Amino acid sequence: MAYLLGVIGNPIAQSKSPLMHNKWLENEGLDGFYQAFAIEPEKLEAAIIGMKALGFNGWNVTIPFKEAIIPFLDELDAAANAIGAVNTVVRKGEKLIGRNTDGLGFVQSLLDKRSADQLKQASILIIGAGGAAKGIYYALAKQLPKKIAITNRTQLRAESLVRSISVESPGCAFSIGEAQERLGEFDIIINTTSAGMFPNIKDMPLDITNIKKNALAADIIYNPLETSFLRKARLNGADTLNGVGMFVHQGALAFSYWTGKYPNSEQAINTIIQDQGGTI
Ligand code: ATR
């Protein structure tokens, strides 16, 4: 059986997912393809019906459809339900199951830098309160860290994130000013905002100067590979993690749901870094 896979979004031309998934299909000796589809928002339902009729095994979902696709699906997994967003659709017989691998993908990537035990002892600051922050908050909370704080340019959104997502030990919301003042308390600081993403590469979500030495600064952005936020953190003695690992692991988890095989993520991380013009 050939796997029919893909990603729907708009715009989608810049997506690195086809490069990554087609390589994985080839490496695993699986027949099939993974194709990017730019869908007009008003044609979302028609596209889903079409993909189902064509026999697609599953597909990824990206901006602007992560929430809009939910009414057309039959079931959601716990993460997609808690976050209210889907990045992976898995077809089971006639049913379409919505899943979310973004948060877990980030945690997998974090585990390349810190052990599960270190995560349990960590105080973590998440910057941002959008869809990406929600997924990361939900998945990180399952690692039972000592503390999770959320800060956001619009503080009300940080507060509503903490209220709306139910986790075992809820985090707290800080203003940007408070977070900046207390920056030295955190072992891991994660930028989930788009501040610093190409072409606005000078933007920073907050002043990171007072980051604790040996703390870890993580960004979910991978264009550029080193954002201003990561650069400043590195120059202040912190360890850094860029967004390539999260991108690869969210894809690897999706690939494993479709095919039953967890692909080689390390090789894919190196391929994406090279593709972004970076060195390994
Ligand atoms: P996503 O689903 O990718 O997380 P989103 O829901 O639009 O996208 O959320 C974007 C996040 O980035 C928000 O936390 C946003 O802050 P606001 O809630 O105040 O809008 C944050 N963000 C975007 N641009 C930013 C900037 N230049 N500085 C600081 N935060 C920024």
PDB file of N, CA and C in Angstrom, residues 183-250:
ATOM      1  N   LEU A 183      13.740  37.099  35.936  1.00  0.00           N
ATOM      2  CA  LEU A 183      14.326  36.219  34.920  1.00  0.00           C
ATOM      3  C   LEU A 183      15.354  35.243  35.505  1.00  0.00           C
ATOM      4  N   GLY A 184      16.123  35.746  36.508  1.00  0.00           N
ATOM      5  CA  GLY A 184      17.180  34.946  37.123  1.00  0.00           C
ATOM      6  C   GLY A 184      16.670  33.723  37.875  1.00  0.00           C
ATOM      7  N   GLU A 185      15.349  33.638  38.101  1.00  0.00           N
ATOM      8  CA  GLU A 185      14.792  32.478  38.824  1.00  0.00           C
ATOM      9  C   GLU A 185      14.597  31.267  37.917  1.00  0.00           C
ATOM     10  N   PHE A 186      14.668  31.497  36.583  1.00  0.00           N
ATOM     11  CA  PHE A 186      14.256  30.422  35.665  1.00  0.00           C
ATOM     12  C   PHE A 186      15.430  29.619  35.101  1.00  0.00           C
ATOM     13  N   ASP A 187      15.203  28.303  35.012  1.00  0.00           N
ATOM     14  CA  ASP A 187      16.219  27.401  34.454  1.00  0.00           C
ATOM     15  C   ASP A 187      16.021  27.218  32.953  1.00  0.00           C
ATOM     16  N   ILE A 188      14.774  27.377  32.512  1.00  0.00           N
ATOM     17  CA  ILE A 188      14.462  27.213  31.084  1.00  0.00           C
ATOM     18  C   ILE A 188      13.508  28.338  30.679  1.00  0.00           C
ATOM     19  N   ILE A 189      13.862  29.053  29.619  1.00  0.00           N
ATOM     20  CA  ILE A 189      13.023  30.161  29.138  1.00  0.00           C
ATOM     21  C   ILE A 189      12.721  29.892  27.661  1.00  0.00           C
ATOM     22  N   ILE A 190      11.435  29.872  27.336  1.00  0.00           N
ATOM     23  CA  ILE A 190      11.037  29.437  25.987  1.00  0.00           C
ATOM     24  C   ILE A 190      10.311  30.564  25.264  1.00  0.00           C
ATOM     25  N   ASN A 191      10.812  30.966  24.110  1.00  0.00           N
ATOM     26  CA  ASN A 191      10.079  31.929  23.290  1.00  0.00           C
ATOM     27  C   ASN A 191       9.164  31.200  22.326  1.00  0.00           C
ATOM     28  N   THR A 192       7.850  31.348  22.532  1.00  0.00           N
ATOM     29  CA  THR A 192       6.881  30.738  21.607  1.00  0.00           C
ATOM     30  C   THR A 192       6.247  31.804  20.722  1.00  0.00           C
ATOM     31  N   THR A 193       6.691  33.065  20.840  1.00  0.00           N
ATOM     32  CA  THR A 193       6.105  34.134  20.020  1.00  0.00           C
ATOM     33  C   THR A 193       6.802  34.180  18.660  1.00  0.00           C
ATOM     34  N   SER A 194       6.235  34.972  17.763  1.00  0.00           N
ATOM     35  CA  SER A 194       6.865  35.107  16.447  1.00  0.00           C
ATOM     36  C   SER A 194       7.874  36.258  16.430  1.00  0.00           C
ATOM     37  N   ALA A 195       8.110  36.883  17.588  1.00  0.00           N
ATOM     38  CA  ALA A 195       9.071  37.991  17.644  1.00  0.00           C
ATOM     39  C   ALA A 195      10.474  37.470  17.320  1.00  0.00           C
ATOM     40  N   GLY A 196      11.067  38.030  16.268  1.00  0.00           N
ATOM     41  CA  GLY A 196      12.414  37.610  15.869  1.00  0.00           C
ATOM     42  C   GLY A 196      12.430  36.725  14.638  1.00  0.00           C
ATOM     43  N   MET A 197      11.225  36.330  14.184  1.00  0.00           N
ATOM     44  CA  MET A 197      11.150  35.483  12.998  1.00  0.00           C
ATOM     45  C   MET A 197      11.436  36.321  11.744  1.00  0.00           C
ATOM     46  N   PHE A 198      12.092  35.724  10.740  1.00  0.00           N
ATOM     47  CA  PHE A 198      12.336  36.390   9.471  1.00  0.00           C
ATOM     48  C   PHE A 198      11.033  36.983   8.933  1.00  0.00           C
ATOM     49  N   PRO A 199      10.943  38.188   8.452  1.00  0.00           N
ATOM     50  CA  PRO A 199      12.036  39.141   8.225  1.00  0.00           C
ATOM     51  C   PRO A 199      12.301  40.086   9.404  1.00  0.00           C
ATOM     52  N   ASN A 200      11.542  39.945  10.514  1.00  0.00           N
ATOM     53  CA  ASN A 200      11.715  40.899  11.635  1.00  0.00           C
ATOM     54  C   ASN A 200      12.759  40.392  12.626  1.00  0.00           C
ATOM     55  N   ILE A 201      13.962  40.161  12.105  1.00  0.00           N
ATOM     56  CA  ILE A 201      14.938  39.399  12.889  1.00  0.00           C
ATOM     57  C   ILE A 201      15.537  40.165  14.072  1.00  0.00           C
ATOM     58  N   LYS A 202      15.263  41.464  14.149  1.00  0.00           N
ATOM     59  CA  LYS A 202      15.818  42.220  15.290  1.00  0.00           C
ATOM     60  C   LYS A 202      14.894  42.162  16.505  1.00  0.00           C
ATOM     61  N   ASP A 203      13.645  41.747  16.316  1.00  0.00           N
ATOM     62  CA  ASP A 203      12.662  41.767  17.417  1.00  0.00           C
ATOM     63  C   ASP A 203      13.012  40.738  18.485  1.00  0.00           C
ATOM     64  N   MET A 204      12.702  41.120  19.739  1.00  0.00           N
ATOM     65  CA  MET A 204      12.896  40.208  20.874  1.00  0.00           C
ATOM     66  C   MET A 204      11.633  40.265  21.725  1.00  0.00           C
ATOM     67  N   PRO A 205      11.185  39.143  22.284  1.00  0.00           N
ATOM     68  CA  PRO A 205       9.942  39.172  23.069  1.00  0.00           C
ATOM     69  C   PRO A 205      10.115  39.826  24.432  1.00  0.00           C
ATOM     70  N   LEU A 206      11.329  39.772  24.997  1.00  0.00           N
ATOM     71  CA  LEU A 206      11.647  40.502  26.235  1.00  0.00           C
ATOM     72  C   LEU A 206      13.153  40.612  26.371  1.00  0.00           C
ATOM     73  N   ASP A 207      13.574  41.447  27.319  1.00  0.00           N
ATOM     74  CA  ASP A 207      15.017  41.628  27.511  1.00  0.00           C
ATOM     75  C   ASP A 207      15.567  40.451  28.311  1.00  0.00           C
ATOM     76  N   ILE A 208      16.482  39.726  27.704  1.00  0.00           N
ATOM     77  CA  ILE A 208      16.969  38.467  28.257  1.00  0.00           C
ATOM     78  C   ILE A 208      18.309  38.633  28.996  1.00  0.00           C
ATOM     79  N   THR A 209      18.755  39.898  29.137  1.00  0.00           N
ATOM     80  CA  THR A 209      20.085  40.154  29.697  1.00  0.00           C
ATOM     81  C   THR A 209      20.306  39.465  31.040  1.00  0.00           C
ATOM     82  N   ASN A 210      19.279  39.435  31.895  1.00  0.00           N
ATOM     83  CA  ASN A 210      19.488  38.887  33.242  1.00  0.00           C
ATOM     84  C   ASN A 210      19.261  37.387  33.347  1.00  0.00           C
ATOM     85  N   ILE A 211      19.336  36.694  32.233  1.00  0.00           N
ATOM     86  CA  ILE A 211      19.165  35.237  32.271  1.00  0.00           C
ATOM     87  C   ILE A 211      20.281  34.616  33.117  1.00  0.00           C
ATOM     88  N   LYS A 212      19.886  33.586  33.870  1.00  0.00           N
ATOM     89  CA  LYS A 212      20.846  32.883  34.742  1.00  0.00           C
ATOM     90  C   LYS A 212      21.882  32.175  33.869  1.00  0.00           C
ATOM     91  N   LYS A 213      23.141  32.215  34.284  1.00  0.00           N
ATOM     92  CA  LYS A 213      24.196  31.471  33.560  1.00  0.00           C
ATOM     93  C   LYS A 213      23.834  29.991  33.594  1.00  0.00           C
ATOM     94  N   ASN A 214      24.068  29.319  32.482  1.00  0.00           N
ATOM     95  CA  ASN A 214      23.755  27.886  32.347  1.00  0.00           C
ATOM     96  C   ASN A 214      22.256  27.570  32.282  1.00  0.00           C
ATOM     97  N   ALA A 215      21.431  28.601  32.311  1.00  0.00           N
ATOM     98  CA  ALA A 215      20.006  28.352  32.028  1.00  0.00           C
ATOM     99  C   ALA A 215      19.910  27.984  30.544  1.00  0.00           C
ATOM    100  N   LEU A 216      18.758  27.459  30.148  1.00  0.00           N
ATOM    101  CA  LEU A 216      18.555  27.118  28.738  1.00  0.00           C
ATOM    102  C   LEU A 216      17.538  28.075  28.135  1.00  0.00           C
ATOM    103  N   ALA A 217      17.922  28.742  27.048  1.00  0.00           N
ATOM    104  CA  ALA A 217      16.974  29.568  26.297  1.00  0.00           C
ATOM    105  C   ALA A 217      16.568  28.783  25.064  1.00  0.00           C
ATOM    106  N   ALA A 218      15.259  28.601  24.888  1.00  0.00           N
ATOM    107  CA  ALA A 218      14.770  27.842  23.733  1.00  0.00           C
ATOM    108  C   ALA A 218      13.865  28.730  22.901  1.00  0.00           C
ATOM    109  N   ASP A 219      13.944  28.584  21.585  1.00  0.00           N
ATOM    110  CA  ASP A 219      13.081  29.333  20.678  1.00  0.00           C
ATOM    111  C   ASP A 219      12.395  28.323  19.776  1.00  0.00           C
ATOM    112  N   ILE A 220      11.144  28.590  19.413  1.00  0.00           N
ATOM    113  CA  ILE A 220      10.493  27.655  18.479  1.00  0.00           C
ATOM    114  C   ILE A 220      10.692  28.112  17.031  1.00  0.00           C
ATOM    115  N   ILE A 221      11.305  29.283  16.870  1.00  0.00           N
ATOM    116  CA  ILE A 221      11.592  29.796  15.516  1.00  0.00           C
ATOM    117  C   ILE A 221      12.815  29.061  14.960  1.00  0.00           C
ATOM    118  N   TYR A 222      12.785  28.725  13.650  1.00  0.00           N
ATOM    119  CA  TYR A 222      14.008  28.177  13.055  1.00  0.00           C
ATOM    120  C   TYR A 222      14.467  28.940  11.816  1.00  0.00           C
ATOM    121  N   ASN A 223      13.809  30.063  11.560  1.00  0.00           N
ATOM    122  CA  ASN A 223      14.285  30.970  10.517  1.00  0.00           C
ATOM    123  C   ASN A 223      14.275  32.381  11.073  1.00  0.00           C
ATOM    124  N   PRO A 224      15.410  32.921  11.529  1.00  0.00           N
ATOM    125  CA  PRO A 224      16.762  32.381  11.439  1.00  0.00           C
ATOM    126  C   PRO A 224      17.032  31.267  12.460  1.00  0.00           C
ATOM    127  N   LEU A 225      18.101  30.524  12.236  1.00  0.00           N
ATOM    128  CA  LEU A 225      18.451  29.436  13.173  1.00  0.00           C
ATOM    129  C   LEU A 225      18.799  29.995  14.548  1.00  0.00           C
ATOM    130  N   GLU A 226      19.488  31.138  14.556  1.00  0.00           N
ATOM    131  CA  GLU A 226      19.749  31.794  15.846  1.00  0.00           C
ATOM    132  C   GLU A 226      19.029  33.136  15.854  1.00  0.00           C
ATOM    133  N   THR A 227      17.950  33.218  16.617  1.00  0.00           N
ATOM    134  CA  THR A 227      17.200  34.477  16.732  1.00  0.00           C
ATOM    135  C   THR A 227      17.988  35.447  17.618  1.00  0.00           C
ATOM    136  N   SER A 228      17.569  36.720  17.596  1.00  0.00           N
ATOM    137  CA  SER A 228      18.214  37.712  18.480  1.00  0.00           C
ATOM    138  C   SER A 228      18.095  37.270  19.934  1.00  0.00           C
ATOM    139  N   PHE A 229      16.950  36.692  20.278  1.00  0.00           N
ATOM    140  CA  PHE A 229      16.698  36.188  21.637  1.00  0.00           C
ATOM    141  C   PHE A 229      17.745  35.126  22.022  1.00  0.00           C
ATOM    142  N   LEU A 230      17.988  34.171  21.133  1.00  0.00           N
ATOM    143  CA  LEU A 230      18.965  33.114  21.428  1.00  0.00           C
ATOM    144  C   LEU A 230      20.386  33.676  21.444  1.00  0.00           C
ATOM    145  N   ARG A 231      20.651  34.598  20.535  1.00  0.00           N
ATOM    146  CA  ARG A 231      22.003  35.159  20.461  1.00  0.00           C
ATOM    147  C   ARG A 231      22.342  35.869  21.765  1.00  0.00           C
ATOM    148  N   LYS A 232      21.410  36.697  22.213  1.00  0.00           N
ATOM    149  CA  LYS A 232      21.640  37.461  23.443  1.00  0.00           C
ATOM    150  C   LYS A 232      21.780  36.513  24.635  1.00  0.00           C
ATOM    151  N   ALA A 233      20.957  35.485  24.672  1.00  0.00           N
ATOM    152  CA  ALA A 233      21.040  34.508  25.764  1.00  0.00           C
ATOM    153  C   ALA A 233      22.411  33.832  25.747  1.00  0.00           C
ATOM    154  N   ARG A 234      22.849  33.448  24.562  1.00  0.00           N
ATOM    155  CA  ARG A 234      24.167  32.784  24.433  1.00  0.00           C
ATOM    156  C   ARG A 234      25.275  33.716  24.903  1.00  0.00           C
ATOM    157  N   LEU A 235      25.206  35.000  24.500  1.00  0.00           N
ATOM    158  CA  LEU A 235      26.252  35.947  24.886  1.00  0.00           C
ATOM    159  C   LEU A 235      26.237  36.218  26.395  1.00  0.00           C
ATOM    160  N   ASN A 236      25.107  35.907  27.043  1.00  0.00           N
ATOM    161  CA  ASN A 236      25.025  36.067  28.503  1.00  0.00           C
ATOM    162  C   ASN A 236      25.300  34.760  29.225  1.00  0.00           C
ATOM    163  N   GLY A 237      25.839  33.793  28.529  1.00  0.00           N
ATOM    164  CA  GLY A 237      26.297  32.563  29.190  1.00  0.00           C
ATOM    165  C   GLY A 237      25.279  31.442  29.254  1.00  0.00           C
ATOM    166  N   ALA A 238      24.153  31.588  28.561  1.00  0.00           N
ATOM    167  CA  ALA A 238      23.123  30.532  28.610  1.00  0.00           C
ATOM    168  C   ALA A 238      23.357  29.509  27.491  1.00  0.00           C
ATOM    169  N   ASP A 239      22.767  28.346  27.690  1.00  0.00           N
ATOM    170  CA  ASP A 239      22.741  27.294  26.693  1.00  0.00           C
ATOM    171  C   ASP A 239      21.531  27.608  25.780  1.00  0.00           C
ATOM    172  N   THR A 240      21.562  27.186  24.530  1.00  0.00           N
ATOM    173  CA  THR A 240      20.436  27.530  23.640  1.00  0.00           C
ATOM    174  C   THR A 240      19.921  26.327  22.845  1.00  0.00           C
ATOM    175  N   LEU A 241      18.658  26.442  22.444  1.00  0.00           N
ATOM    176  CA  LEU A 241      18.004  25.402  21.628  1.00  0.00           C
ATOM    177  C   LEU A 241      17.140  26.119  20.595  1.00  0.00           C
ATOM    178  N   ASN A 242      17.402  25.881  19.318  1.00  0.00           N
ATOM    179  CA  ASN A 242      16.569  26.550  18.303  1.00  0.00           C
ATOM    180  C   ASN A 242      15.347  25.703  17.947  1.00  0.00           C
ATOM    181  N   GLY A 243      14.514  26.223  17.022  1.00  0.00           N
ATOM    182  CA  GLY A 243      13.236  25.580  16.745  1.00  0.00           C
ATOM    183  C   GLY A 243      13.280  24.378  15.809  1.00  0.00           C
ATOM    184  N   VAL A 244      14.452  24.033  15.302  1.00  0.00           N
ATOM    185  CA  VAL A 244      14.509  22.922  14.346  1.00  0.00           C
ATOM    186  C   VAL A 244      14.065  21.607  14.991  1.00  0.00           C
ATOM    187  N   GLY A 245      14.537  21.384  16.221  1.00  0.00           N
ATOM    188  CA  GLY A 245      14.207  20.123  16.911  1.00  0.00           C
ATOM    189  C   GLY A 245      12.708  19.960  17.105  1.00  0.00           C
ATOM    190  N   MET A 246      12.022  21.047  17.482  1.00  0.00           N
ATOM    191  CA  MET A 246      10.569  20.958  17.672  1.00  0.00           C
ATOM    192  C   MET A 246       9.886  20.638  16.345  1.00  0.00           C
ATOM    193  N   PHE A 247      10.320  21.330  15.288  1.00  0.00           N
ATOM    194  CA  PHE A 247       9.715  21.104  13.978  1.00  0.00           C
ATOM    195  C   PHE A 247       9.877  19.639  13.562  1.00  0.00           C
ATOM    196  N   VAL A 248      11.096  19.122  13.741  1.00  0.00           N
ATOM    197  CA  VAL A 248      11.368  17.737  13.322  1.00  0.00           C
ATOM    198  C   VAL A 248      10.588  16.746  14.183  1.00  0.00           C
ATOM    199  N   HIS A 249      10.588  16.954  15.494  1.00  0.00           N
ATOM    200  CA  HIS A 249       9.918  15.973  16.364  1.00  0.00           C
ATOM    201  C   HIS A 249       8.388  16.007  16.221  1.00  0.00           C
ATOM    202  N   GLN A 250       7.801  17.206  15.983  1.00  0.00           N
ATOM    203  CA  GLN A 250       6.341  17.206  15.765  1.00  0.00           C
ATOM    204  C   GLN A 250       6.013  16.407  14.509  1.00  0.00           C
TER     205      GLN A 250
END
